[in-house]
mmCIF file of C-alpha atoms in Angstrom:
data_model
loop_
_atom_site.group_PDB
_atom_site.id
_atom_site.type_symbol
_atom_site.label_atom_id
_atom_site.label_comp_id
_atom_site.label_asym_id
_atom_site.label_seq_id
_atom_site.Cartn_x
_atom_site.Cartn_y
_atom_site.Cartn_z
ATOM 1 C CA UNK A 29 16.149 3.069 1.968
ATOM 2 C CA UNK A 30 16.821 -0.732 1.908
ATOM 3 C CA UNK A 31 15.417 -2.173 5.138
ATOM 4 C CA UNK A 32 17.199 -5.831 4.531
ATOM 5 C CA UNK A 33 20.238 -5.881 2.539
ATOM 6 C CA UNK A 34 22.187 -9.164 1.096
ATOM 7 C CA UNK A 35 25.326 -7.967 -0.181
ATOM 8 C CA UNK A 36 26.633 -11.891 -1.439
ATOM 9 C CA UNK A 37 24.758 -12.352 -4.703
ATOM 10 C CA UNK A 38 26.471 -15.446 -4.868
ATOM 11 C CA UNK A 39 28.884 -17.965 -2.867
ATOM 12 C CA UNK A 40 30.539 -21.370 -3.203
ATOM 13 C CA UNK A 41 30.921 -23.431 -0.100
ATOM 14 C CA UNK A 42 32.530 -27.052 -0.456
ATOM 15 C CA UNK A 43 30.684 -30.008 0.667
ATOM 16 C CA UNK A 44 31.105 -30.313 4.588
ATOM 17 C CA UNK A 45 32.418 -26.673 5.370
ATOM 18 C CA UNK A 46 30.562 -24.423 7.220
ATOM 19 C CA UNK A 47 29.420 -20.969 5.472
ATOM 20 C CA UNK A 48 28.261 -17.956 6.447
ATOM 21 C CA UNK A 49 25.351 -15.556 4.649
ATOM 22 C CA UNK A 50 25.353 -12.210 5.440
ATOM 23 C CA UNK A 51 22.369 -10.197 6.350
ATOM 24 C CA UNK A 52 22.199 -6.495 7.353
ATOM 25 C CA UNK A 53 18.857 -4.892 8.556
ATOM 26 C CA UNK A 54 17.730 -1.212 9.105
ATOM 27 C CA UNK A 55 14.823 -0.496 11.694
ATOM 28 C CA UNK A 56 14.185 2.236 14.435
ATOM 29 C CA UNK A 57 11.598 0.055 16.078
ATOM 30 C CA UNK A 58 13.131 -1.804 19.197
ATOM 31 C CA UNK A 59 10.819 -4.751 18.710
ATOM 32 C CA UNK A 60 11.436 -6.867 15.541
ATOM 33 C CA UNK A 61 11.980 -10.564 14.187
ATOM 34 C CA UNK A 62 14.192 -11.758 11.522
ATOM 35 C CA UNK A 63 13.721 -14.855 9.603
ATOM 36 C CA UNK A 64 15.686 -16.654 7.151
ATOM 37 C CA UNK A 65 14.022 -18.726 4.265
ATOM 38 C CA UNK A 66 15.457 -21.178 1.810
ATOM 39 C CA UNK A 67 14.340 -21.432 -1.679
ATOM 40 C CA UNK A 68 15.759 -24.536 -3.746
ATOM 41 C CA UNK A 69 15.614 -24.805 -7.499
ATOM 42 C CA UNK A 70 12.120 -26.471 -7.317
ATOM 43 C CA UNK A 71 11.104 -22.664 -6.057
ATOM 44 C CA UNK A 72 9.405 -23.480 -2.755
ATOM 45 C CA UNK A 73 9.794 -21.002 0.279
ATOM 46 C CA UNK A 74 10.957 -22.945 3.226
ATOM 47 C CA UNK A 75 11.394 -21.067 6.819
ATOM 48 C CA UNK A 76 14.603 -22.058 8.357
ATOM 49 C CA UNK A 77 15.315 -20.158 11.426
ATOM 50 C CA UNK A 78 13.852 -17.074 13.733
ATOM 51 C CA UNK A 79 15.403 -14.542 15.976
ATOM 52 C CA UNK A 80 13.934 -12.289 18.167
ATOM 53 C CA UNK A 81 15.254 -8.749 18.660
ATOM 54 C CA UNK A 82 14.990 -9.548 22.519
ATOM 55 C CA UNK A 83 16.622 -12.792 22.517
ATOM 56 C CA UNK A 84 19.463 -13.452 24.456
ATOM 57 C CA UNK A 85 20.811 -16.156 22.732
ATOM 58 C CA UNK A 86 21.481 -16.918 19.147
ATOM 59 C CA UNK A 87 18.922 -19.209 17.585
ATOM 60 C CA UNK A 88 19.877 -22.567 16.448
ATOM 61 C CA UNK A 89 18.180 -25.144 14.465
ATOM 62 C CA UNK A 90 19.919 -28.150 13.627
ATOM 63 C CA UNK A 91 23.061 -27.437 11.245
ATOM 64 C CA UNK A 92 21.398 -23.559 10.809
ATOM 65 C CA UNK A 93 22.364 -21.261 13.627
ATOM 66 C CA UNK A 94 22.061 -17.276 13.382
ATOM 67 C CA UNK A 95 24.819 -14.765 14.360
ATOM 68 C CA UNK A 96 22.811 -12.082 15.759
ATOM 69 C CA UNK A 97 24.854 -8.942 16.674
ATOM 70 C CA UNK A 98 22.406 -6.307 17.348
ATOM 71 C CA UNK A 99 24.482 -3.410 17.933
ATOM 72 C CA UNK A 100 25.823 -3.783 13.992
ATOM 73 C CA UNK A 101 22.052 -4.876 12.957
ATOM 74 C CA UNK A 102 23.416 -7.920 11.374
ATOM 75 C CA UNK A 103 21.803 -11.709 11.374
ATOM 76 C CA UNK A 104 24.001 -13.860 9.256
ATOM 77 C CA UNK A 105 22.842 -17.429 8.910
ATOM 78 C CA UNK A 106 25.453 -19.920 9.590
ATOM 79 C CA UNK A 107 25.126 -23.591 7.770
ATOM 80 C CA UNK A 108 27.397 -25.814 9.381
ATOM 81 C CA UNK A 109 28.572 -29.123 7.486
ATOM 82 C CA UNK A 110 27.273 -28.084 4.080
ATOM 83 C CA UNK A 111 25.377 -30.462 2.026
ATOM 84 C CA UNK A 112 24.781 -30.914 -1.680
ATOM 85 C CA UNK A 113 20.979 -30.352 -0.614
ATOM 86 C CA UNK A 114 22.102 -26.779 0.606
ATOM 87 C CA UNK A 115 22.448 -25.576 -2.961
ATOM 88 C CA UNK A 116 19.512 -23.043 -2.990
ATOM 89 C CA UNK A 117 18.599 -19.188 -2.753
ATOM 90 C CA UNK A 118 18.507 -17.864 0.889
ATOM 91 C CA UNK A 119 16.237 -15.099 1.770
ATOM 92 C CA UNK A 120 16.488 -12.942 4.957
ATOM 93 C CA UNK A 121 13.404 -11.392 6.473
ATOM 94 C CA UNK A 122 12.462 -8.795 8.535
ATOM 95 C CA UNK A 123 9.171 -8.188 10.877
ATOM 96 C CA UNK A 124 8.926 -4.809 12.665
ATOM 97 C CA UNK A 125 6.721 -4.858 16.094
ATOM 98 C CA UNK A 126 4.567 -1.884 14.673
ATOM 99 C CA UNK A 127 3.575 -3.632 11.786
ATOM 100 C CA UNK A 128 -0.346 -3.653 11.647
ATOM 101 C CA UNK A 129 -0.165 -6.415 8.686
ATOM 102 C CA UNK A 130 2.514 -8.781 10.203
ATOM 103 C CA UNK A 131 3.982 -7.924 7.195
ATOM 104 C CA UNK A 132 7.462 -9.235 6.105
ATOM 105 C CA UNK A 133 10.565 -7.188 4.455
ATOM 106 C CA UNK A 134 12.577 -9.528 2.328
ATOM 107 C CA UNK A 135 16.355 -8.929 0.957
ATOM 108 C CA UNK A 136 17.321 -9.696 -2.557
ATOM 109 C CA UNK A 137 18.776 -13.154 -1.591
ATOM 110 C CA UNK A 138 22.009 -15.281 -1.540
ATOM 111 C CA UNK A 139 22.514 -17.845 -4.187
ATOM 112 C CA UNK A 140 24.612 -20.569 -2.483
ATOM 113 C CA UNK A 141 25.994 -23.307 -4.561
ATOM 114 C CA UNK A 142 27.809 -26.442 -2.641
ATOM 115 C CA UNK A 143 30.607 -27.966 -4.629
ATOM 116 C CA UNK A 144 31.181 -31.724 -4.152
ATOM 117 C CA UNK B 13 -2.054 -31.309 5.798
ATOM 118 C CA UNK B 14 -2.352 -28.985 2.828
ATOM 119 C CA UNK B 15 -1.200 -25.470 4.092
ATOM 120 C CA UNK B 16 -1.126 -22.996 1.707
ATOM 121 C CA UNK B 17 -2.719 -23.826 -1.940
ATOM 122 C CA UNK B 18 -1.933 -22.151 -5.187
ATOM 123 C CA UNK B 19 -3.578 -22.756 -8.631
ATOM 124 C CA UNK B 20 -2.924 -23.048 -11.349
ATOM 125 C CA UNK B 21 0.901 -24.001 -11.245
ATOM 126 C CA UNK B 22 1.553 -22.256 -14.573
ATOM 127 C CA UNK B 23 -0.039 -20.098 -17.277
ATOM 128 C CA UNK B 24 0.482 -18.457 -19.910
ATOM 129 C CA UNK B 25 -1.871 -15.122 -20.707
ATOM 130 C CA UNK B 26 -1.720 -13.041 -23.952
ATOM 131 C CA UNK B 27 -1.352 -9.026 -23.477
ATOM 132 C CA UNK B 28 -4.656 -7.580 -22.147
ATOM 133 C CA UNK B 29 -6.101 -10.604 -21.105
ATOM 134 C CA UNK B 30 -7.411 -10.889 -17.590
ATOM 135 C CA UNK B 31 -6.895 -14.113 -14.687
ATOM 136 C CA UNK B 32 -7.467 -14.884 -11.286
ATOM 137 C CA UNK B 33 -4.912 -16.746 -9.305
ATOM 138 C CA UNK B 34 -6.265 -19.029 -6.666
ATOM 139 C CA UNK B 35 -4.986 -19.010 -3.227
ATOM 140 C CA UNK B 36 -6.726 -21.030 -0.298
ATOM 141 C CA UNK B 37 -5.306 -22.132 3.472
ATOM 142 C CA UNK B 38 -6.561 -24.548 5.975
ATOM 143 C CA UNK B 39 -4.611 -23.431 8.950
ATOM 144 C CA UNK B 40 -7.052 -20.667 10.150
ATOM 145 C CA UNK B 41 -4.425 -18.011 9.661
ATOM 146 C CA UNK B 42 -5.697 -14.665 9.795
ATOM 147 C CA UNK B 43 -3.136 -12.924 7.953
ATOM 148 C CA UNK B 44 -2.515 -13.617 3.868
ATOM 149 C CA UNK B 45 -0.284 -12.072 1.565
ATOM 150 C CA UNK B 46 0.764 -12.081 -2.030
ATOM 151 C CA UNK B 47 4.194 -11.475 -3.655
ATOM 152 C CA UNK B 48 5.333 -11.645 -6.814
ATOM 153 C CA UNK B 49 9.132 -12.509 -7.423
ATOM 154 C CA UNK B 50 10.867 -11.407 -10.501
ATOM 155 C CA UNK B 51 13.961 -13.855 -11.797
ATOM 156 C CA UNK B 52 16.975 -13.368 -9.527
ATOM 157 C CA UNK B 53 15.109 -10.894 -7.286
ATOM 158 C CA UNK B 54 13.411 -11.247 -3.928
ATOM 159 C CA UNK B 55 9.994 -11.110 -2.976
ATOM 160 C CA UNK B 56 7.999 -8.168 -3.171
ATOM 161 C CA UNK B 57 4.445 -7.478 -1.382
ATOM 162 C CA UNK B 58 1.510 -6.868 -3.583
ATOM 163 C CA UNK B 59 -1.333 -6.908 -1.126
ATOM 164 C CA UNK B 60 -2.085 -8.461 2.051
ATOM 165 C CA UNK B 61 -4.809 -8.975 4.186
ATOM 166 C CA UNK B 62 -5.505 -9.217 7.957
ATOM 167 C CA UNK B 63 -8.710 -10.979 8.125
ATOM 168 C CA UNK B 64 -11.948 -11.622 5.858
ATOM 169 C CA UNK B 65 -13.079 -8.450 4.759
ATOM 170 C CA UNK B 66 -10.200 -6.327 5.287
ATOM 171 C CA UNK B 67 -7.257 -5.613 2.613
ATOM 172 C CA UNK B 68 -4.647 -3.301 1.688
ATOM 173 C CA UNK B 69 -2.086 -2.623 -0.645
ATOM 174 C CA UNK B 70 1.638 -3.809 -0.789
ATOM 175 C CA UNK B 71 4.728 -2.252 -2.282
ATOM 176 C CA UNK B 72 3.639 -2.893 -5.961
ATOM 177 C CA UNK B 73 -0.158 -3.099 -6.193
ATOM 178 C CA UNK B 74 -0.759 -1.454 -9.795
ATOM 179 C CA UNK B 75 -2.481 -4.020 -12.121
ATOM 180 C CA UNK B 76 -3.599 -6.201 -9.443
ATOM 181 C CA UNK B 77 -7.203 -6.545 -7.253
ATOM 182 C CA UNK B 78 -7.571 -8.964 -4.218
ATOM 183 C CA UNK B 79 -10.815 -10.019 -2.333
ATOM 184 C CA UNK B 80 -10.965 -11.833 0.870
ATOM 185 C CA UNK B 81 -14.521 -12.961 1.657
ATOM 186 C CA UNK B 82 -13.335 -15.968 3.646
ATOM 187 C CA UNK B 83 -10.593 -16.707 6.373
ATOM 188 C CA UNK B 84 -9.577 -19.139 3.758
ATOM 189 C CA UNK B 85 -9.464 -17.757 0.243
ATOM 190 C CA UNK B 86 -7.182 -14.726 -1.203
ATOM 191 C CA UNK B 87 -7.742 -14.584 -4.708
ATOM 192 C CA UNK B 88 -5.820 -12.144 -6.757
ATOM 193 C CA UNK B 89 -7.061 -10.556 -9.967
ATOM 194 C CA UNK B 90 -5.196 -9.510 -13.122
ATOM 195 C CA UNK B 91 -6.734 -7.382 -15.489
ATOM 196 C CA UNK B 92 -5.307 -6.322 -18.541
ATOM 197 C CA UNK B 93 -2.138 -8.216 -18.373
ATOM 198 C CA UNK B 94 0.944 -6.890 -19.348
ATOM 199 C CA UNK B 95 4.409 -7.978 -19.922
ATOM 200 C CA UNK B 96 5.881 -6.556 -16.644
ATOM 201 C CA UNK B 97 3.321 -8.927 -15.019
ATOM 202 C CA UNK B 98 5.610 -11.958 -16.194
ATOM 203 C CA UNK B 99 6.572 -13.234 -12.757
ATOM 204 C CA UNK B 100 6.562 -15.964 -10.116
ATOM 205 C CA UNK B 101 3.469 -15.295 -7.935
ATOM 206 C CA UNK B 102 3.558 -16.447 -3.984
ATOM 207 C CA UNK B 103 0.665 -16.390 -1.459
ATOM 208 C CA UNK B 104 1.614 -16.945 1.981
ATOM 209 C CA UNK B 105 -0.389 -17.068 5.363
ATOM 210 C CA UNK B 106 0.287 -16.630 8.874
ATOM 211 C CA UNK B 107 -0.915 -16.483 12.409
ATOM 212 C CA UNK B 108 -0.754 -13.186 14.311
ATOM 213 C CA UNK B 109 2.541 -12.826 16.243
ATOM 214 C CA UNK B 110 6.147 -11.260 15.781
ATOM 215 C CA UNK B 111 7.612 -14.746 15.846
ATOM 216 C CA UNK B 112 5.432 -16.708 13.724
ATOM 217 C CA UNK B 113 7.002 -17.409 10.044
ATOM 218 C CA UNK B 114 4.586 -17.372 6.811
ATOM 219 C CA UNK B 115 4.059 -20.229 5.257
ATOM 220 C CA UNK B 116 3.939 -20.251 1.309
ATOM 221 C CA UNK B 117 2.409 -21.919 -1.444
ATOM 222 C CA UNK B 118 4.220 -23.453 -3.972
ATOM 223 C CA UNK B 119 3.724 -20.556 -6.175
ATOM 224 C CA UNK B 120 2.306 -19.820 -9.820
ATOM 225 C CA UNK B 121 4.478 -19.241 -12.674
ATOM 226 C CA UNK B 122 2.742 -16.783 -15.004
ATOM 227 C CA UNK B 123 4.011 -15.392 -18.266
ATOM 228 C CA UNK B 124 2.625 -12.723 -20.389
ATOM 229 C CA UNK B 125 3.322 -12.877 -23.942
#
């Protein structure tokens, strides 16, 4: 079974508007962390934001925030005031606490395209 | 600061050839990883290492080998290259910790013809 699911293969958003990228996850481990990465067309992987399963508040980093709904096992990324430079692939990833290798499991990604 | 450095950036191999993808990190991270990313897809874990001298298989290890003789270096070896190994390969490292992100190299684009 897929541990990380990103159901939106591609999305368009108008410049300066907000956009939500969906991520659902599956784990029975009560301790886990969720990560979002950005991959621009140049190919590098850029870490954006982290949410821990025991965090009481939704994570925020500048224009990025996480809409963390633990009971629904979702960790959606919200980008406010989209910019042309936000056009990229976005990957959600999970690390389970009982994971001796400190590994991440990645979703299939969402391609975001920002329209001027 | 260099972070995670991968060489080469691009390579074309013929079927049946072998090569080593180099990865080095200068952050003294214990954990290192090799991923492959096929076009339009997410990352799949090939091998990982929790420290010098210790390696283990990930999701897609067939056709690859690794070694970890030092904390800094984690080379990936392709033996008998096949067209199915055409992909972009990423090396990553992280310290121990649930909240620690993995730091990625810039990737190696490999084509097997």
